[in-house]
Amino acid sequence: VVFVTVPSKAVGQKIAHSLVEGKLAACVNIIPGLESVYLWEGKVQSDAELLLKIKTRKALVGELTAAVKALHPYQECEVVAVDVTGGSDTYLQW
């Protein structure tokens, strides 16, 4: 599972469609209503964002990261991959 924050629904949809069409992700959930508070260039910032929850294979994370960075408008975008340690075997095989 890879998490990516985006500034708008349009950006999220663009990235999601590109990843699924390119077979870098099986599914992308676009989750609205996120507020991010972070330190950038020495100042605390706060922005409304959306979260992409991306289902992919570990072997594709590098290529997926490059694709997200190429499509993302941020100077430094969040791309964080976490291992899945269990779940529905049939879903995970899909």
mmCIF file of N, CA and C in Angstrom:
data_model
loop_
_atom_site.group_PDB
_atom_site.id
_atom_site.type_symbol
_atom_site.label_atom_id
_atom_site.label_comp_id
_atom_site.label_asym_id
_atom_site.label_seq_id
_atom_site.Cartn_x
_atom_site.Cartn_y
_atom_site.Cartn_z
ATOM 1 N N VAL A 1 0.863 -1.173 0.000
ATOM 2 C CA VAL A 1 0.000 0.000 0.000
ATOM 3 C C VAL A 1 0.903 1.228 0.000
ATOM 4 N N VAL A 2 0.566 2.186 -0.856
ATOM 5 C CA VAL A 2 1.329 3.425 -0.967
ATOM 6 C C VAL A 2 0.377 4.586 -0.696
ATOM 7 N N PHE A 3 0.841 5.540 0.109
ATOM 8 C CA PHE A 3 0.062 6.728 0.420
ATOM 9 C C PHE A 3 0.677 7.938 -0.260
ATOM 10 N N VAL A 4 -0.199 8.746 -0.883
ATOM 11 C CA VAL A 4 0.220 9.972 -1.557
ATOM 12 C C VAL A 4 -0.823 11.039 -1.250
ATOM 13 N N THR A 5 -0.396 12.223 -0.808
ATOM 14 C CA THR A 5 -1.333 13.326 -0.635
ATOM 15 C C THR A 5 -1.344 14.174 -1.901
ATOM 16 N N VAL A 6 -2.517 14.729 -2.213
ATOM 17 C CA VAL A 6 -2.677 15.569 -3.402
ATOM 18 C C VAL A 6 -3.475 16.821 -3.036
ATOM 19 N N PRO A 7 -3.294 17.906 -3.806
ATOM 20 C CA PRO A 7 -3.952 19.162 -3.468
ATOM 21 C C PRO A 7 -5.405 19.279 -3.932
ATOM 22 N N SER A 8 -5.821 18.406 -4.865
ATOM 23 C CA SER A 8 -7.178 18.537 -5.406
ATOM 24 C C SER A 8 -7.686 17.202 -5.935
ATOM 25 N N LYS A 9 -8.998 17.134 -6.108
ATOM 26 C CA LYS A 9 -9.604 15.924 -6.666
ATOM 27 C C LYS A 9 -9.114 15.687 -8.092
ATOM 28 N N ALA A 10 -8.977 16.761 -8.857
ATOM 29 C CA ALA A 10 -8.531 16.624 -10.254
ATOM 30 C C ALA A 10 -7.129 16.009 -10.327
ATOM 31 N N VAL A 11 -6.223 16.457 -9.476
ATOM 32 C CA VAL A 11 -4.874 15.896 -9.456
ATOM 33 C C VAL A 11 -4.933 14.440 -9.016
ATOM 34 N N GLY A 12 -5.726 14.144 -7.996
ATOM 35 C CA GLY A 12 -5.875 12.768 -7.517
ATOM 36 C C GLY A 12 -6.406 11.847 -8.601
ATOM 37 N N GLN A 13 -7.418 12.305 -9.324
ATOM 38 C CA GLN A 13 -7.992 11.494 -10.397
ATOM 39 C C GLN A 13 -6.991 11.269 -11.524
ATOM 40 N N LYS A 14 -6.230 12.303 -11.862
ATOM 41 C CA LYS A 14 -5.229 12.184 -12.925
ATOM 42 C C LYS A 14 -4.180 11.129 -12.558
ATOM 43 N N ILE A 15 -3.672 11.207 -11.332
ATOM 44 C CA ILE A 15 -2.662 10.246 -10.886
ATOM 45 C C ILE A 15 -3.260 8.850 -10.789
ATOM 46 N N ALA A 16 -4.444 8.741 -10.195
ATOM 47 C CA ALA A 16 -5.094 7.437 -10.019
ATOM 48 C C ALA A 16 -5.330 6.752 -11.367
ATOM 49 N N HIS A 17 -5.897 7.472 -12.303
ATOM 50 C CA HIS A 17 -6.182 6.892 -13.620
ATOM 51 C C HIS A 17 -4.897 6.465 -14.323
ATOM 52 N N SER A 18 -3.862 7.290 -14.238
ATOM 53 C CA SER A 18 -2.595 6.961 -14.885
ATOM 54 C C SER A 18 -1.985 5.696 -14.286
ATOM 55 N N LEU A 19 -2.019 5.566 -12.958
ATOM 56 C CA LEU A 19 -1.433 4.395 -12.310
ATOM 57 C C LEU A 19 -2.192 3.117 -12.643
ATOM 58 N N VAL A 20 -3.521 3.185 -12.628
ATOM 59 C CA VAL A 20 -4.330 1.990 -12.920
ATOM 60 C C VAL A 20 -4.214 1.626 -14.408
ATOM 61 N N GLU A 21 -4.319 2.624 -15.285
ATOM 62 C CA GLU A 21 -4.201 2.352 -16.717
ATOM 63 C C GLU A 21 -2.821 1.797 -17.066
ATOM 64 N N GLY A 22 -1.778 2.265 -16.368
ATOM 65 C CA GLY A 22 -0.420 1.797 -16.615
ATOM 66 C C GLY A 22 -0.076 0.510 -15.890
ATOM 67 N N LYS A 23 -1.057 -0.050 -15.199
ATOM 68 C CA LYS A 23 -0.898 -1.304 -14.456
ATOM 69 C C LYS A 23 0.171 -1.222 -13.365
ATOM 70 N N LEU A 24 0.347 -0.016 -12.825
ATOM 71 C CA LEU A 24 1.233 0.171 -11.679
ATOM 72 C C LEU A 24 0.459 0.038 -10.373
ATOM 73 N N ALA A 25 -0.869 0.057 -10.460
ATOM 74 C CA ALA A 25 -1.730 -0.103 -9.290
ATOM 75 C C ALA A 25 -2.960 -0.898 -9.688
ATOM 76 N N ALA A 26 -3.440 -1.715 -8.748
ATOM 77 C CA ALA A 26 -4.672 -2.463 -8.979
ATOM 78 C C ALA A 26 -5.882 -1.578 -8.685
ATOM 79 N N CYS A 27 -5.718 -0.678 -7.711
ATOM 80 C CA CYS A 27 -6.828 0.162 -7.267
ATOM 81 C C CYS A 27 -6.250 1.370 -6.542
ATOM 82 N N VAL A 28 -6.923 2.511 -6.683
ATOM 83 C CA VAL A 28 -6.545 3.711 -5.936
ATOM 84 C C VAL A 28 -7.806 4.285 -5.303
ATOM 85 N N ASN A 29 -7.789 4.458 -3.983
ATOM 86 C CA ASN A 29 -8.873 5.134 -3.285
ATOM 87 C C ASN A 29 -8.505 6.602 -3.147
ATOM 88 N N ILE A 30 -9.443 7.487 -3.471
ATOM 89 C CA ILE A 30 -9.250 8.932 -3.316
ATOM 90 C C ILE A 30 -10.085 9.352 -2.113
ATOM 91 N N ILE A 31 -9.393 9.721 -1.032
ATOM 92 C CA ILE A 31 -10.054 9.997 0.244
ATOM 93 C C ILE A 31 -10.016 11.502 0.512
ATOM 94 N N PRO A 32 -11.187 12.158 0.533
ATOM 95 C CA PRO A 32 -11.227 13.605 0.768
ATOM 96 C C PRO A 32 -11.189 13.947 2.263
ATOM 97 N N GLY A 33 -11.091 15.236 2.536
ATOM 98 C CA GLY A 33 -11.263 15.733 3.894
ATOM 99 C C GLY A 33 -10.022 15.684 4.763
ATOM 100 N N LEU A 34 -8.848 15.676 4.170
ATOM 101 C CA LEU A 34 -7.596 15.590 4.915
ATOM 102 C C LEU A 34 -7.058 16.995 5.160
ATOM 103 N N GLU A 35 -6.560 17.260 6.354
ATOM 104 C CA GLU A 35 -5.820 18.491 6.625
ATOM 105 C C GLU A 35 -4.410 18.096 7.025
ATOM 106 N N SER A 36 -3.439 18.636 6.322
ATOM 107 C CA SER A 36 -2.044 18.339 6.616
ATOM 108 C C SER A 36 -1.385 19.543 7.268
ATOM 109 N N VAL A 37 -0.696 19.309 8.374
ATOM 110 C CA VAL A 37 0.070 20.329 9.077
ATOM 111 C C VAL A 37 1.514 19.875 9.041
ATOM 112 N N TYR A 38 2.396 20.714 8.524
ATOM 113 C CA TYR A 38 3.775 20.295 8.295
ATOM 114 C C TYR A 38 4.711 21.500 8.320
ATOM 115 N N LEU A 39 6.001 21.231 8.456
ATOM 116 C CA LEU A 39 7.025 22.267 8.435
ATOM 117 C C LEU A 39 7.617 22.328 7.039
ATOM 118 N N TRP A 40 7.588 23.503 6.417
ATOM 119 C CA TRP A 40 8.155 23.684 5.085
ATOM 120 C C TRP A 40 8.873 25.025 5.036
ATOM 121 N N GLU A 41 10.127 24.990 4.667
ATOM 122 C CA GLU A 41 10.963 26.181 4.572
ATOM 123 C C GLU A 41 10.924 26.999 5.858
ATOM 124 N N GLY A 42 11.000 26.285 7.000
ATOM 125 C CA GLY A 42 11.084 26.929 8.301
ATOM 126 C C GLY A 42 9.778 27.435 8.883
ATOM 127 N N LYS A 43 8.659 27.192 8.213
ATOM 128 C CA LYS A 43 7.360 27.678 8.698
ATOM 129 C C LYS A 43 6.370 26.527 8.791
ATOM 130 N N VAL A 44 5.506 26.606 9.801
ATOM 131 C CA VAL A 44 4.432 25.628 9.918
ATOM 132 C C VAL A 44 3.355 25.996 8.903
ATOM 133 N N GLN A 45 2.990 25.012 8.084
ATOM 134 C CA GLN A 45 1.983 25.191 7.043
ATOM 135 C C GLN A 45 0.778 24.311 7.356
ATOM 136 N N SER A 46 -0.370 24.678 6.829
ATOM 137 C CA SER A 46 -1.577 23.868 6.963
ATOM 138 C C SER A 46 -2.335 23.943 5.651
ATOM 139 N N ASP A 47 -2.636 22.779 5.082
ATOM 140 C CA ASP A 47 -3.319 22.728 3.792
ATOM 141 C C ASP A 47 -4.389 21.654 3.774
ATOM 142 N N ALA A 48 -5.471 21.938 3.077
ATOM 143 C CA ALA A 48 -6.486 20.922 2.795
ATOM 144 C C ALA A 48 -5.950 20.048 1.665
ATOM 145 N N GLU A 49 -6.028 18.742 1.849
ATOM 146 C CA GLU A 49 -5.542 17.812 0.837
ATOM 147 C C GLU A 49 -6.481 16.611 0.756
ATOM 148 N N LEU A 50 -6.202 15.748 -0.194
ATOM 149 C CA LEU A 50 -6.858 14.457 -0.308
ATOM 150 C C LEU A 50 -5.765 13.405 -0.204
ATOM 151 N N LEU A 51 -6.152 12.196 0.180
ATOM 152 C CA LEU A 51 -5.191 11.113 0.326
ATOM 153 C C LEU A 51 -5.477 10.038 -0.709
ATOM 154 N N LEU A 52 -4.444 9.632 -1.421
ATOM 155 C CA LEU A 52 -4.545 8.484 -2.311
ATOM 156 C C LEU A 52 -4.025 7.269 -1.554
ATOM 157 N N LYS A 53 -4.839 6.228 -1.482
ATOM 158 C CA LYS A 53 -4.419 4.935 -0.930
ATOM 159 C C LYS A 53 -4.306 4.007 -2.129
ATOM 160 N N ILE A 54 -3.084 3.641 -2.449
ATOM 161 C CA ILE A 54 -2.779 2.938 -3.689
ATOM 162 C C ILE A 54 -2.399 1.497 -3.381
ATOM 163 N N LYS A 55 -3.085 0.559 -4.042
ATOM 164 C CA LYS A 55 -2.754 -0.855 -3.880
ATOM 165 C C LYS A 55 -1.886 -1.287 -5.050
ATOM 166 N N THR A 56 -0.697 -1.784 -4.726
ATOM 167 C CA THR A 56 0.253 -2.191 -5.748
ATOM 168 C C THR A 56 1.089 -3.354 -5.224
ATOM 169 N N ARG A 57 2.008 -3.821 -6.031
ATOM 170 C CA ARG A 57 2.949 -4.860 -5.615
ATOM 171 C C ARG A 57 4.277 -4.212 -5.229
ATOM 172 N N LYS A 58 4.957 -4.818 -4.295
ATOM 173 C CA LYS A 58 6.239 -4.284 -3.809
ATOM 174 C C LYS A 58 7.208 -4.048 -4.969
ATOM 175 N N ALA A 59 7.221 -4.946 -5.935
ATOM 176 C CA ALA A 59 8.143 -4.846 -7.063
ATOM 177 C C ALA A 59 7.882 -3.604 -7.928
ATOM 178 N N LEU A 60 6.691 -3.008 -7.824
ATOM 179 C CA LEU A 60 6.326 -1.859 -8.652
ATOM 180 C C LEU A 60 6.494 -0.515 -7.950
ATOM 181 N N VAL A 61 6.877 -0.524 -6.672
ATOM 182 C CA VAL A 61 6.922 0.724 -5.897
ATOM 183 C C VAL A 61 7.873 1.754 -6.511
ATOM 184 N N GLY A 62 9.029 1.336 -6.973
ATOM 185 C CA GLY A 62 9.967 2.281 -7.575
ATOM 186 C C GLY A 62 9.410 2.950 -8.817
ATOM 187 N N GLU A 63 8.842 2.151 -9.700
ATOM 188 C CA GLU A 63 8.258 2.685 -10.937
ATOM 189 C C GLU A 63 7.030 3.542 -10.627
ATOM 190 N N LEU A 64 6.213 3.115 -9.666
ATOM 191 C CA LEU A 64 5.042 3.878 -9.251
ATOM 192 C C LEU A 64 5.468 5.236 -8.685
ATOM 193 N N THR A 65 6.505 5.240 -7.853
ATOM 194 C CA THR A 65 7.010 6.491 -7.268
ATOM 195 C C THR A 65 7.443 7.465 -8.356
ATOM 196 N N ALA A 66 8.161 6.980 -9.333
ATOM 197 C CA ALA A 66 8.604 7.833 -10.442
ATOM 198 C C ALA A 66 7.415 8.388 -11.218
ATOM 199 N N ALA A 67 6.394 7.578 -11.436
ATOM 200 C CA ALA A 67 5.203 8.025 -12.162
ATOM 201 C C ALA A 67 4.463 9.103 -11.369
ATOM 202 N N VAL A 68 4.321 8.899 -10.056
ATOM 203 C CA VAL A 68 3.649 9.901 -9.219
ATOM 204 C C VAL A 68 4.417 11.220 -9.265
ATOM 205 N N LYS A 69 5.727 11.160 -9.094
ATOM 206 C CA LYS A 69 6.535 12.385 -9.097
ATOM 207 C C LYS A 69 6.434 13.129 -10.427
ATOM 208 N N ALA A 70 6.327 12.398 -11.527
ATOM 209 C CA ALA A 70 6.217 13.021 -12.847
ATOM 210 C C ALA A 70 4.884 13.737 -13.035
ATOM 211 N N LEU A 71 3.831 13.266 -12.354
ATOM 212 C CA LEU A 71 2.494 13.833 -12.518
ATOM 213 C C LEU A 71 2.112 14.828 -11.422
ATOM 214 N N HIS A 72 2.820 14.833 -10.323
ATOM 215 C CA HIS A 72 2.429 15.591 -9.130
ATOM 216 C C HIS A 72 2.904 17.041 -9.220
ATOM 217 N N PRO A 73 2.057 17.999 -8.800
ATOM 218 C CA PRO A 73 2.449 19.407 -8.890
ATOM 219 C C PRO A 73 3.367 19.892 -7.765
ATOM 220 N N TYR A 74 3.481 19.153 -6.663
ATOM 221 C CA TYR A 74 4.304 19.607 -5.545
ATOM 222 C C TYR A 74 5.789 19.494 -5.861
ATOM 223 N N GLN A 75 6.579 20.414 -5.303
ATOM 224 C CA GLN A 75 8.033 20.347 -5.415
ATOM 225 C C GLN A 75 8.549 19.074 -4.754
ATOM 226 N N GLU A 76 7.995 18.735 -3.609
ATOM 227 C CA GLU A 76 8.350 17.494 -2.910
ATOM 228 C C GLU A 76 7.050 16.833 -2.480
ATOM 229 N N CYS A 77 6.674 15.750 -3.131
ATOM 230 C CA CYS A 77 5.408 15.101 -2.811
ATOM 231 C C CYS A 77 5.622 13.886 -1.924
ATOM 232 N N GLU A 78 4.606 13.602 -1.143
ATOM 233 C CA GLU A 78 4.632 12.426 -0.278
ATOM 234 C C GLU A 78 4.378 11.172 -1.102
ATOM 235 N N VAL A 79 5.268 10.224 -1.004
ATOM 236 C CA VAL A 79 5.068 8.879 -1.535
ATOM 237 C C VAL A 79 5.629 7.951 -0.464
ATOM 238 N N VAL A 80 4.736 7.285 0.277
ATOM 239 C CA VAL A 80 5.145 6.438 1.395
ATOM 240 C C VAL A 80 4.546 5.052 1.198
ATOM 241 N N ALA A 81 5.411 4.042 1.114
ATOM 242 C CA ALA A 81 4.959 2.663 0.936
ATOM 243 C C ALA A 81 5.040 1.929 2.267
ATOM 244 N N VAL A 82 4.003 1.135 2.563
ATOM 245 C CA VAL A 82 3.988 0.311 3.773
ATOM 246 C C VAL A 82 3.684 -1.128 3.378
ATOM 247 N N ASP A 83 4.310 -2.052 4.075
ATOM 248 C CA ASP A 83 4.074 -3.469 3.812
ATOM 249 C C ASP A 83 2.722 -3.905 4.357
ATOM 250 N N VAL A 84 2.069 -4.775 3.629
ATOM 251 C CA VAL A 84 0.836 -5.412 4.088
ATOM 252 C C VAL A 84 1.242 -6.753 4.687
ATOM 253 N N THR A 85 0.848 -6.976 5.935
ATOM 254 C CA THR A 85 1.282 -8.195 6.619
ATOM 255 C C THR A 85 0.196 -9.253 6.699
ATOM 256 N N GLY A 86 -0.995 -8.955 6.189
ATOM 257 C CA GLY A 86 -2.060 -9.942 6.214
ATOM 258 C C GLY A 86 -3.332 -9.381 5.608
ATOM 259 N N GLY A 87 -4.357 -10.227 5.573
ATOM 260 C CA GLY A 87 -5.637 -9.817 5.011
ATOM 261 C C GLY A 87 -6.278 -10.967 4.269
ATOM 262 N N SER A 88 -7.269 -10.652 3.479
ATOM 263 C CA SER A 88 -7.964 -11.647 2.682
ATOM 264 C C SER A 88 -7.021 -12.191 1.606
ATOM 265 N N ASP A 89 -6.749 -13.483 1.659
ATOM 266 C CA ASP A 89 -5.837 -14.084 0.681
ATOM 267 C C ASP A 89 -6.296 -13.854 -0.754
ATOM 268 N N THR A 90 -7.593 -13.995 -1.016
ATOM 269 C CA THR A 90 -8.087 -13.827 -2.388
ATOM 270 C C THR A 90 -7.944 -12.383 -2.837
ATOM 271 N N TYR A 91 -8.193 -11.422 -1.948
ATOM 272 C CA TYR A 91 -8.023 -10.015 -2.315
ATOM 273 C C TYR A 91 -6.549 -9.726 -2.579
ATOM 274 N N LEU A 92 -5.685 -10.194 -1.706
ATOM 275 C CA LEU A 92 -4.261 -9.918 -1.863
ATOM 276 C C LEU A 92 -3.698 -10.561 -3.130
ATOM 277 N N GLN A 93 -4.229 -11.698 -3.546
ATOM 278 C CA GLN A 93 -3.783 -12.321 -4.792
ATOM 279 C C GLN A 93 -4.258 -11.521 -5.998
ATOM 280 N N TRP A 94 -5.402 -10.874 -5.896
ATOM 281 C CA TRP A 94 -5.920 -10.044 -6.976
ATOM 282 C C TRP A 94 -4.985 -8.883 -7.192
#
